[in-house]
Amino acid sequence: MFLDALRRRNPALVEACVHLHQQGRIPPNTVVIDVDTVRENARHLVETAAEQGMALYFMTKQFGRDSELSREIAAQGLTRAVAVDLQEARRLSQAGIRVGHVGHLVQPGKHEWPQVLQMEPEVVTLFSLERARQLSQAAQRMGRVQGVMLRVVKEGDRFYPGQRGGFSLADLHACLPELLDLAGIRVEGVTSFPVAEAAAGKGGFRWTPNLQTLLEGKAILEQAGVEVKQVNGPGMTSCALLPFLKQRGVTHGEPGHALTGTTPLHAGTQNLPERPALAYVTEISHRDGEHLYVIGGGFYSRSRAEGAWVGSTAYAALKCRIAYHPVPPGTIDYYGALQETEGVQIGDTAVFCFRTQVFVTRAHLALLYGVGRHPIRIRLLRRG
């Protein structure tokens, strides 16, 4: 999905991937991250958010929730993170990263609220009155009042499979009196996901109906006398999107793929502030006359992978782009398949650049420091 952008904007990362794999310093099935470029991307996000008067929580799941990389990002000024589930919140907290937002997408279990409260998040997202009661009771027992956001939904909103749920706008008026009366929580805002999605072609976007739902939810809260501090609108949060979010009334964004320059917006030809900082490195395993097979473990069903640079040197690889043939959804990715191509050798490096979610794969993770300079320092985290 991002192969051309990677070659155009960060060819040194491709060169490093091929060189280090051929040296045996990076194993097959490794997501490789250019830490210096991630730092640069984070600074761009901080500067753009400040210009727009917006706040950001950064997301870590896409790069495997790595503690060291999270600290590098926080050091650039993105000081608060969003945790998609309690496991991520724990990892962040243990790494010394402030958890700004938890509960969206995954609601903590009924006995896990004390753990959440001990992390002192800025806000917790709630999907239901039942969860609000649980959190309020836990907070009262600890002598706390926790700020919360309501995930608001309306017929026609768009959600990824398995991610539905929240307070229906049609029922919100009826729920609000009890929500506002719960002594352990303080309603501060609304959220939904995604508020923006990729449009046809590379580099475009469109608003989802969820954005209008957010704004209607905010209006309902304000009519009830709530001081709305957050209109939280994640989905492709990036420097290019922040001014448009601001114009629409969104106050908080949650960059994840923008940190590695891999939102759908970055697949286009436009040179956006964030540069590609991520690649998936693996190796030609064998062939069957129709396909070249690469060692798998790091492919992701929604990656939109299109191909790979293949070769035993960076020079050769950047002249040899081979089309990728996705495995059917639900299939274990023991291997990935590329189009059979003359001249490719078993053991050649294959460098992909696609939209990944490392936390749900079996991929190793390699953090590279000093890409484009020598020597390159590697921090390798082997999985399994």
PDB file of C-alpha atoms in Angstrom, residues 49-330:
ATOM      1  CA  ALA A  49      -2.023  20.225  17.037  1.00  0.00           C
ATOM      2  CA  ALA A  50      -0.683  23.301  18.834  1.00  0.00           C
ATOM      3  CA  GLU A  51      -1.393  25.461  15.786  1.00  0.00           C
ATOM      4  CA  GLN A  52      -4.980  24.171  15.735  1.00  0.00           C
ATOM      5  CA  GLY A  53      -5.492  24.386  19.496  1.00  0.00           C
ATOM      6  CA  MET A  54      -6.205  20.650  19.680  1.00  0.00           C
ATOM      7  CA  ALA A  55      -5.095  17.878  22.052  1.00  0.00           C
ATOM      8  CA  LEU A  56      -3.757  14.463  21.054  1.00  0.00           C
ATOM      9  CA  TYR A  57      -3.561  11.006  22.617  1.00  0.00           C
ATOM     10  CA  PHE A  58      -1.167   8.695  20.754  1.00  0.00           C
ATOM     11  CA  MET A  59      -1.956   5.064  19.911  1.00  0.00           C
ATOM     12  CA  THR A  60       0.612   2.261  20.262  1.00  0.00           C
ATOM     13  CA  LYS A  61      -1.110  -0.962  19.200  1.00  0.00           C
ATOM     14  CA  GLN A  62      -0.109  -0.659  15.548  1.00  0.00           C
ATOM     15  CA  PHE A  63       3.592  -0.939  16.459  1.00  0.00           C
ATOM     16  CA  GLY A  64       3.046  -3.646  19.068  1.00  0.00           C
ATOM     17  CA  ARG A  65       2.718  -1.467  22.173  1.00  0.00           C
ATOM     18  CA  ASP A  66       6.480  -1.291  22.481  1.00  0.00           C
ATOM     19  CA  SER A  67       7.565   0.526  25.636  1.00  0.00           C
ATOM     20  CA  GLU A  68      10.798   2.031  24.308  1.00  0.00           C
ATOM     21  CA  LEU A  69       9.182   3.441  21.191  1.00  0.00           C
ATOM     22  CA  SER A  70       6.303   4.786  23.293  1.00  0.00           C
ATOM     23  CA  ARG A  71       8.793   6.649  25.480  1.00  0.00           C
ATOM     24  CA  GLU A  72      10.519   8.048  22.385  1.00  0.00           C
ATOM     25  CA  ILE A  73       7.186   9.395  21.159  1.00  0.00           C
ATOM     26  CA  ALA A  74       6.289  10.866  24.551  1.00  0.00           C
ATOM     27  CA  ALA A  75       9.654  12.634  24.623  1.00  0.00           C
ATOM     28  CA  GLN A  76       8.667  14.577  21.502  1.00  0.00           C
ATOM     29  CA  GLY A  77       5.694  16.149  23.295  1.00  0.00           C
ATOM     30  CA  LEU A  78       2.909  13.612  22.801  1.00  0.00           C
ATOM     31  CA  THR A  79       2.766  12.997  26.519  1.00  0.00           C
ATOM     32  CA  ARG A  80      -0.534  11.126  26.807  1.00  0.00           C
ATOM     33  CA  ALA A  81      -1.566   7.874  25.166  1.00  0.00           C
ATOM     34  CA  VAL A  82      -4.844   6.161  24.379  1.00  0.00           C
ATOM     35  CA  ALA A  83      -5.201   2.507  25.320  1.00  0.00           C
ATOM     36  CA  VAL A  84      -7.488   0.444  23.125  1.00  0.00           C
ATOM     37  CA  ASP A  85      -7.857  -2.137  25.915  1.00  0.00           C
ATOM     38  CA  LEU A  86      -6.741  -2.706  29.493  1.00  0.00           C
ATOM     39  CA  GLN A  87      -3.719  -4.755  28.437  1.00  0.00           C
ATOM     40  CA  GLU A  88      -2.422  -1.789  26.490  1.00  0.00           C
ATOM     41  CA  ALA A  89      -3.156   0.530  29.405  1.00  0.00           C
ATOM     42  CA  ARG A  90      -1.066  -1.685  31.691  1.00  0.00           C
ATOM     43  CA  ARG A  91       1.849  -1.750  29.241  1.00  0.00           C
ATOM     44  CA  LEU A  92       1.774   2.017  28.906  1.00  0.00           C
ATOM     45  CA  SER A  93       1.523   2.619  32.633  1.00  0.00           C
ATOM     46  CA  GLN A  94       4.371   0.208  33.376  1.00  0.00           C
ATOM     47  CA  ALA A  95       6.499   2.046  30.813  1.00  0.00           C
ATOM     48  CA  GLY A  96       5.905   5.330  32.600  1.00  0.00           C
ATOM     49  CA  ILE A  97       3.599   6.696  29.896  1.00  0.00           C
ATOM     50  CA  ARG A  98       0.607   8.675  31.077  1.00  0.00           C
ATOM     51  CA  VAL A  99      -2.654   6.989  30.050  1.00  0.00           C
ATOM     52  CA  GLY A 100      -4.879   9.778  28.798  1.00  0.00           C
ATOM     53  CA  HIS A 101      -7.808   7.744  27.490  1.00  0.00           C
ATOM     54  CA  VAL A 102      -8.978   4.183  28.115  1.00  0.00           C
ATOM     55  CA  GLY A 103     -12.193   2.276  27.374  1.00  0.00           C
ATOM     56  CA  HIS A 104     -12.399   2.912  23.645  1.00  0.00           C
ATOM     57  CA  LEU A 105     -12.590   0.473  21.941  1.00  0.00           C
ATOM     58  CA  VAL A 106     -12.646  -2.227  24.647  1.00  0.00           C
ATOM     59  CA  GLN A 107     -14.592  -1.747  27.870  1.00  0.00           C
ATOM     60  CA  PRO A 108     -12.790  -2.997  31.018  1.00  0.00           C
ATOM     61  CA  GLY A 109     -14.394  -5.887  32.885  1.00  0.00           C
ATOM     62  CA  LYS A 110     -16.566  -5.264  35.924  1.00  0.00           C
ATOM     63  CA  HIS A 111     -13.788  -6.162  38.381  1.00  0.00           C
ATOM     64  CA  GLU A 112     -11.093  -4.206  36.510  1.00  0.00           C
ATOM     65  CA  TRP A 113     -12.231  -0.649  37.224  1.00  0.00           C
ATOM     66  CA  PRO A 114      -9.932  -0.242  40.262  1.00  0.00           C
ATOM     67  CA  GLN A 115      -6.948  -1.024  38.011  1.00  0.00           C
ATOM     68  CA  VAL A 116      -8.115   1.595  35.548  1.00  0.00           C
ATOM     69  CA  LEU A 117      -8.553   4.189  38.269  1.00  0.00           C
ATOM     70  CA  GLN A 118      -5.103   3.529  39.695  1.00  0.00           C
ATOM     71  CA  MET A 119      -3.646   4.653  36.351  1.00  0.00           C
ATOM     72  CA  GLU A 120      -5.420   8.018  36.771  1.00  0.00           C
ATOM     73  CA  PRO A 121      -6.549   8.377  33.149  1.00  0.00           C
ATOM     74  CA  GLU A 122      -7.730  11.753  31.980  1.00  0.00           C
ATOM     75  CA  VAL A 123     -10.919  10.203  30.582  1.00  0.00           C
ATOM     76  CA  VAL A 124     -12.637   6.824  30.374  1.00  0.00           C
ATOM     77  CA  THR A 125     -15.063   6.040  27.562  1.00  0.00           C
ATOM     78  CA  LEU A 126     -18.306   4.319  28.524  1.00  0.00           C
ATOM     79  CA  PHE A 127     -20.672   2.378  26.270  1.00  0.00           C
ATOM     80  CA  SER A 128     -23.587   1.826  28.662  1.00  0.00           C
ATOM     81  CA  LEU A 129     -25.336   2.886  31.832  1.00  0.00           C
ATOM     82  CA  GLU A 130     -24.357  -0.418  33.444  1.00  0.00           C
ATOM     83  CA  ARG A 131     -20.646   0.262  32.916  1.00  0.00           C
ATOM     84  CA  ALA A 132     -21.121   3.813  34.175  1.00  0.00           C
ATOM     85  CA  ARG A 133     -22.605   2.495  37.412  1.00  0.00           C
ATOM     86  CA  GLN A 134     -19.720   0.046  37.860  1.00  0.00           C
ATOM     87  CA  LEU A 135     -17.091   2.729  37.328  1.00  0.00           C
ATOM     88  CA  SER A 136     -18.863   5.204  39.600  1.00  0.00           C
ATOM     89  CA  GLN A 137     -19.069   2.669  42.431  1.00  0.00           C
ATOM     90  CA  ALA A 138     -15.379   1.783  42.086  1.00  0.00           C
ATOM     91  CA  ALA A 139     -14.391   5.448  41.996  1.00  0.00           C
ATOM     92  CA  GLN A 140     -16.441   6.263  45.080  1.00  0.00           C
ATOM     93  CA  ARG A 141     -14.788   3.438  47.006  1.00  0.00           C
ATOM     94  CA  MET A 142     -11.417   4.989  46.114  1.00  0.00           C
ATOM     95  CA  GLY A 143     -12.521   8.535  46.874  1.00  0.00           C
ATOM     96  CA  ARG A 144     -12.282   9.584  43.227  1.00  0.00           C
ATOM     97  CA  VAL A 145     -14.405  11.293  40.613  1.00  0.00           C
ATOM     98  CA  GLN A 146     -13.457  10.043  37.158  1.00  0.00           C
ATOM     99  CA  GLY A 147     -13.963  12.094  33.992  1.00  0.00           C
ATOM    100  CA  VAL A 148     -15.789  10.097  31.331  1.00  0.00           C
ATOM    101  CA  MET A 149     -16.794  10.304  27.684  1.00  0.00           C
ATOM    102  CA  LEU A 150     -19.859   8.685  26.204  1.00  0.00           C
ATOM    103  CA  ARG A 151     -19.544   6.694  23.014  1.00  0.00           C
ATOM    104  CA  VAL A 152     -22.556   7.936  21.088  1.00  0.00           C
ATOM    105  CA  VAL A 153     -24.178   6.072  18.201  1.00  0.00           C
ATOM    106  CA  LYS A 154     -27.011   6.559  15.758  1.00  0.00           C
ATOM    107  CA  GLU A 155     -28.622   4.447  13.051  1.00  0.00           C
ATOM    108  CA  GLY A 156     -26.506   4.713   9.918  1.00  0.00           C
ATOM    109  CA  ASP A 157     -23.157   5.201  11.665  1.00  0.00           C
ATOM    110  CA  ARG A 158     -20.219   3.205  10.306  1.00  0.00           C
ATOM    111  CA  PHE A 159     -18.260   0.758  12.408  1.00  0.00           C
ATOM    112  CA  TYR A 160     -15.752  -1.956  11.682  1.00  0.00           C
ATOM    113  CA  PRO A 161     -17.076  -5.485  12.322  1.00  0.00           C
ATOM    114  CA  GLY A 162     -17.103  -6.356  16.016  1.00  0.00           C
ATOM    115  CA  GLN A 163     -16.849  -2.723  17.149  1.00  0.00           C
ATOM    116  CA  ARG A 164     -20.469  -1.640  17.533  1.00  0.00           C
ATOM    117  CA  GLY A 165     -21.960  -0.316  20.733  1.00  0.00           C
ATOM    118  CA  GLY A 166     -22.530   2.840  22.716  1.00  0.00           C
ATOM    119  CA  PHE A 167     -25.242   5.203  23.908  1.00  0.00           C
ATOM    120  CA  SER A 168     -27.923   5.601  21.256  1.00  0.00           C
ATOM    121  CA  LEU A 169     -28.753   9.261  20.667  1.00  0.00           C
ATOM    122  CA  ALA A 170     -32.418   8.271  20.754  1.00  0.00           C
ATOM    123  CA  ASP A 171     -31.989   7.033  24.350  1.00  0.00           C
ATOM    124  CA  LEU A 172     -29.446   9.548  25.602  1.00  0.00           C
ATOM    125  CA  HIS A 173     -31.982  12.040  26.957  1.00  0.00           C
ATOM    126  CA  ALA A 174     -33.472   9.294  29.131  1.00  0.00           C
ATOM    127  CA  CYS A 175     -30.066   8.091  30.384  1.00  0.00           C
ATOM    128  CA  LEU A 176     -28.571  11.472  31.202  1.00  0.00           C
ATOM    129  CA  PRO A 177     -30.350  12.167  34.519  1.00  0.00           C
ATOM    130  CA  GLU A 178     -28.886   9.029  36.092  1.00  0.00           C
ATOM    131  CA  LEU A 179     -25.495   9.491  34.430  1.00  0.00           C
ATOM    132  CA  LEU A 180     -25.231  13.015  35.773  1.00  0.00           C
ATOM    133  CA  ASP A 181     -26.331  11.875  39.205  1.00  0.00           C
ATOM    134  CA  LEU A 182     -23.636   9.196  39.583  1.00  0.00           C
ATOM    135  CA  ALA A 183     -21.281  10.563  42.230  1.00  0.00           C
ATOM    136  CA  GLY A 184     -18.124   8.751  41.055  1.00  0.00           C
ATOM    137  CA  ILE A 185     -18.058   9.993  37.473  1.00  0.00           C
ATOM    138  CA  ARG A 186     -18.178  13.337  35.672  1.00  0.00           C
ATOM    139  CA  VAL A 187     -19.459  13.396  32.072  1.00  0.00           C
ATOM    140  CA  GLU A 188     -17.026  15.488  30.011  1.00  0.00           C
ATOM    141  CA  GLY A 189     -17.495  14.586  26.369  1.00  0.00           C
ATOM    142  CA  VAL A 190     -18.379  12.304  23.490  1.00  0.00           C
ATOM    143  CA  THR A 191     -16.484  10.030  21.129  1.00  0.00           C
ATOM    144  CA  SER A 192     -16.950   7.704  18.169  1.00  0.00           C
ATOM    145  CA  PHE A 193     -14.778   5.836  15.684  1.00  0.00           C
ATOM    146  CA  PRO A 194     -14.099   6.312  12.846  1.00  0.00           C
ATOM    147  CA  VAL A 195     -15.115   9.890  12.048  1.00  0.00           C
ATOM    148  CA  ALA A 196     -13.157   9.872   8.781  1.00  0.00           C
ATOM    149  CA  GLU A 197     -12.300   7.155   6.296  1.00  0.00           C
ATOM    150  CA  ALA A 198     -10.329   6.777   3.084  1.00  0.00           C
ATOM    151  CA  ALA A 199     -12.103   7.938  -0.054  1.00  0.00           C
ATOM    152  CA  ALA A 200     -11.840   6.381  -3.500  1.00  0.00           C
ATOM    153  CA  GLY A 201      -8.334   6.676  -4.870  1.00  0.00           C
ATOM    154  CA  LYS A 202      -5.159   7.263  -2.912  1.00  0.00           C
ATOM    155  CA  GLY A 203      -4.776  10.226  -0.630  1.00  0.00           C
ATOM    156  CA  GLY A 204      -8.402  11.287  -0.156  1.00  0.00           C
ATOM    157  CA  PHE A 205     -10.841  11.105   2.736  1.00  0.00           C
ATOM    158  CA  ARG A 206     -14.494  11.611   3.565  1.00  0.00           C
ATOM    159  CA  TRP A 207     -16.364  12.126   6.798  1.00  0.00           C
ATOM    160  CA  THR A 208     -18.432   9.251   8.149  1.00  0.00           C
ATOM    161  CA  PRO A 209     -21.923   9.784   9.585  1.00  0.00           C
ATOM    162  CA  ASN A 210     -20.295   9.271  13.002  1.00  0.00           C
ATOM    163  CA  LEU A 211     -19.021  12.853  12.943  1.00  0.00           C
ATOM    164  CA  GLN A 212     -22.523  14.284  12.802  1.00  0.00           C
ATOM    165  CA  THR A 213     -23.535  11.884  15.578  1.00  0.00           C
ATOM    166  CA  LEU A 214     -20.695  13.262  17.703  1.00  0.00           C
ATOM    167  CA  LEU A 215     -21.863  16.826  17.207  1.00  0.00           C
ATOM    168  CA  GLU A 216     -25.468  15.910  17.974  1.00  0.00           C
ATOM    169  CA  GLY A 217     -24.338  14.092  21.109  1.00  0.00           C
ATOM    170  CA  LYS A 218     -22.387  17.153  22.194  1.00  0.00           C
ATOM    171  CA  ALA A 219     -25.496  19.316  21.722  1.00  0.00           C
ATOM    172  CA  ILE A 220     -27.605  16.955  23.841  1.00  0.00           C
ATOM    173  CA  LEU A 221     -25.048  17.097  26.667  1.00  0.00           C
ATOM    174  CA  GLU A 222     -24.859  20.868  26.524  1.00  0.00           C
ATOM    175  CA  GLN A 223     -28.654  21.144  26.619  1.00  0.00           C
ATOM    176  CA  ALA A 224     -28.510  19.127  29.839  1.00  0.00           C
ATOM    177  CA  GLY A 225     -26.028  21.602  31.337  1.00  0.00           C
ATOM    178  CA  VAL A 226     -22.859  19.549  30.783  1.00  0.00           C
ATOM    179  CA  GLU A 227     -19.628  21.441  30.128  1.00  0.00           C
ATOM    180  CA  VAL A 228     -18.322  19.463  27.160  1.00  0.00           C
ATOM    181  CA  LYS A 229     -14.519  19.414  27.339  1.00  0.00           C
ATOM    182  CA  GLN A 230     -13.927  16.757  24.693  1.00  0.00           C
ATOM    183  CA  VAL A 231     -15.305  16.006  21.270  1.00  0.00           C
ATOM    184  CA  ASN A 232     -12.989  13.095  20.557  1.00  0.00           C
ATOM    185  CA  GLY A 233     -12.801  12.140  16.874  1.00  0.00           C
ATOM    186  CA  PRO A 234     -10.259   9.420  16.022  1.00  0.00           C
ATOM    187  CA  GLY A 235      -9.793   7.930  12.579  1.00  0.00           C
ATOM    188  CA  MET A 236      -6.798   8.731  10.314  1.00  0.00           C
ATOM    189  CA  THR A 237      -5.661  11.476  12.733  1.00  0.00           C
ATOM    190  CA  SER A 238      -2.718  13.171  11.022  1.00  0.00           C
ATOM    191  CA  CYS A 239      -1.276  16.596  10.293  1.00  0.00           C
ATOM    192  CA  ALA A 240      -3.297  16.843   7.077  1.00  0.00           C
ATOM    193  CA  LEU A 241      -6.583  16.009   8.812  1.00  0.00           C
ATOM    194  CA  LEU A 242      -6.223  18.073  11.997  1.00  0.00           C
ATOM    195  CA  PRO A 243      -7.263  21.443  10.483  1.00  0.00           C
ATOM    196  CA  PHE A 244     -10.399  19.841   9.019  1.00  0.00           C
ATOM    197  CA  LEU A 245     -11.229  18.188  12.350  1.00  0.00           C
ATOM    198  CA  LYS A 246     -10.828  21.542  14.069  1.00  0.00           C
ATOM    199  CA  GLN A 247     -13.198  23.181  11.591  1.00  0.00           C
ATOM    200  CA  ARG A 248     -15.816  20.528  12.333  1.00  0.00           C
ATOM    201  CA  GLY A 249     -15.649  21.046  16.091  1.00  0.00           C
ATOM    202  CA  VAL A 250     -13.452  18.105  17.117  1.00  0.00           C
ATOM    203  CA  THR A 251     -11.171  18.900  20.067  1.00  0.00           C
ATOM    204  CA  HIS A 252      -9.110  15.712  20.436  1.00  0.00           C
ATOM    205  CA  GLY A 253      -7.457  13.361  17.964  1.00  0.00           C
ATOM    206  CA  GLU A 254      -5.661  10.047  18.364  1.00  0.00           C
ATOM    207  CA  PRO A 255      -2.756   9.541  15.944  1.00  0.00           C
ATOM    208  CA  GLY A 256      -1.484   6.018  15.495  1.00  0.00           C
ATOM    209  CA  HIS A 257      -0.528   5.267  11.912  1.00  0.00           C
ATOM    210  CA  ALA A 258       0.422   8.910  11.394  1.00  0.00           C
ATOM    211  CA  LEU A 259       3.432   8.235  13.622  1.00  0.00           C
ATOM    212  CA  THR A 260       4.742   5.757  11.052  1.00  0.00           C
ATOM    213  CA  GLY A 261       3.434   7.659   8.018  1.00  0.00           C
ATOM    214  CA  THR A 262       0.988   4.877   7.152  1.00  0.00           C
ATOM    215  CA  THR A 263      -2.526   6.320   7.229  1.00  0.00           C
ATOM    216  CA  PRO A 264      -4.468   5.900   3.946  1.00  0.00           C
ATOM    217  CA  LEU A 265      -3.726   9.577   3.265  1.00  0.00           C
ATOM    218  CA  HIS A 266      -0.024   8.719   3.091  1.00  0.00           C
ATOM    219  CA  ALA A 267      -0.525   6.243   0.249  1.00  0.00           C
ATOM    220  CA  GLY A 268      -0.969   9.101  -2.228  1.00  0.00           C
ATOM    221  CA  THR A 269       1.633  11.047  -4.134  1.00  0.00           C
ATOM    222  CA  GLN A 270       1.355  14.147  -1.975  1.00  0.00           C
ATOM    223  CA  ASN A 271       4.285  14.730   0.373  1.00  0.00           C
ATOM    224  CA  LEU A 272       2.562  15.010   3.741  1.00  0.00           C
ATOM    225  CA  PRO A 273       4.516  16.098   6.833  1.00  0.00           C
ATOM    226  CA  GLU A 274       4.783  12.560   8.196  1.00  0.00           C
ATOM    227  CA  ARG A 275       7.170  10.258   6.315  1.00  0.00           C
ATOM    228  CA  PRO A 276       6.962   6.442   6.097  1.00  0.00           C
ATOM    229  CA  ALA A 277       8.837   4.939   9.030  1.00  0.00           C
ATOM    230  CA  LEU A 278       7.786   1.290   8.932  1.00  0.00           C
ATOM    231  CA  ALA A 279       8.481  -1.753   6.764  1.00  0.00           C
ATOM    232  CA  TYR A 280       7.812  -5.477   7.013  1.00  0.00           C
ATOM    233  CA  VAL A 281      10.910  -7.524   6.232  1.00  0.00           C
ATOM    234  CA  THR A 282      10.835 -11.182   5.367  1.00  0.00           C
ATOM    235  CA  GLU A 283      12.546 -13.681   3.069  1.00  0.00           C
ATOM    236  CA  ILE A 284      11.843 -15.731  -0.050  1.00  0.00           C
ATOM    237  CA  SER A 285      11.265 -19.236   1.282  1.00  0.00           C
ATOM    238  CA  HIS A 286      10.439 -21.378  -1.786  1.00  0.00           C
ATOM    239  CA  ARG A 287       8.558 -21.391  -5.080  1.00  0.00           C
ATOM    240  CA  ASP A 288       6.097 -23.639  -6.872  1.00  0.00           C
ATOM    241  CA  GLY A 289       6.258 -22.310 -10.426  1.00  0.00           C
ATOM    242  CA  GLU A 290       3.278 -20.006  -9.944  1.00  0.00           C
ATOM    243  CA  HIS A 291       4.215 -18.141  -6.772  1.00  0.00           C
ATOM    244  CA  LEU A 292       7.211 -17.131  -4.751  1.00  0.00           C
ATOM    245  CA  TYR A 293       6.476 -17.784  -1.082  1.00  0.00           C
ATOM    246  CA  VAL A 294       7.796 -15.576   1.694  1.00  0.00           C
ATOM    247  CA  ILE A 295       8.040 -16.523   5.357  1.00  0.00           C
ATOM    248  CA  GLY A 296       4.901 -15.161   7.032  1.00  0.00           C
ATOM    249  CA  GLY A 297       3.582 -14.289  10.450  1.00  0.00           C
ATOM    250  CA  GLY A 298       3.175 -10.540  10.095  1.00  0.00           C
ATOM    251  CA  PHE A 299       0.469 -10.194   7.474  1.00  0.00           C
ATOM    252  CA  TYR A 300      -2.811  -8.558   8.442  1.00  0.00           C
ATOM    253  CA  SER A 301      -6.173  -9.016   6.735  1.00  0.00           C
ATOM    254  CA  ARG A 302      -6.824  -5.274   6.319  1.00  0.00           C
ATOM    255  CA  SER A 303      -3.259  -4.377   5.357  1.00  0.00           C
ATOM    256  CA  ARG A 304      -3.971  -3.645   1.670  1.00  0.00           C
ATOM    257  CA  ALA A 305      -0.522  -4.960   0.827  1.00  0.00           C
ATOM    258  CA  GLU A 306       0.168  -4.668  -2.908  1.00  0.00           C
ATOM    259  CA  GLY A 307       3.676  -5.986  -3.339  1.00  0.00           C
ATOM    260  CA  ALA A 308       7.250  -6.049  -2.134  1.00  0.00           C
ATOM    261  CA  TRP A 309      10.727  -4.912  -3.109  1.00  0.00           C
ATOM    262  CA  VAL A 310      12.780  -8.101  -3.527  1.00  0.00           C
ATOM    263  CA  GLY A 311      16.519  -8.699  -3.835  1.00  0.00           C
ATOM    264  CA  SER A 312      19.764  -9.555  -2.090  1.00  0.00           C
ATOM    265  CA  THR A 313      21.016  -5.955  -2.270  1.00  0.00           C
ATOM    266  CA  ALA A 314      19.159  -2.686  -1.844  1.00  0.00           C
ATOM    267  CA  TYR A 315      20.080  -1.695  -5.395  1.00  0.00           C
ATOM    268  CA  ALA A 316      18.572  -4.889  -6.805  1.00  0.00           C
ATOM    269  CA  ALA A 317      15.529  -4.787  -4.550  1.00  0.00           C
ATOM    270  CA  LEU A 318      14.530  -1.241  -5.517  1.00  0.00           C
ATOM    271  CA  LYS A 319      14.525  -2.347  -9.169  1.00  0.00           C
ATOM    272  CA  CYS A 320      12.402  -5.437  -8.485  1.00  0.00           C
ATOM    273  CA  ARG A 321       8.851  -4.789  -7.336  1.00  0.00           C
ATOM    274  CA  ILE A 322       6.734  -7.960  -7.247  1.00  0.00           C
ATOM    275  CA  ALA A 323       2.954  -8.163  -6.850  1.00  0.00           C
ATOM    276  CA  TYR A 324       1.538  -9.696  -3.677  1.00  0.00           C
ATOM    277  CA  HIS A 325      -1.276 -12.264  -3.777  1.00  0.00           C
ATOM    278  CA  PRO A 326      -3.214 -12.071  -0.479  1.00  0.00           C
ATOM    279  CA  VAL A 327      -4.159 -15.262   1.323  1.00  0.00           C
ATOM    280  CA  PRO A 328      -7.916 -15.683   1.903  1.00  0.00           C
ATOM    281  CA  PRO A 329      -9.265 -14.073   5.110  1.00  0.00           C
ATOM    282  CA  GLY A 330      -9.266 -16.508   8.007  1.00  0.00           C
TER     283      GLY A 330
END
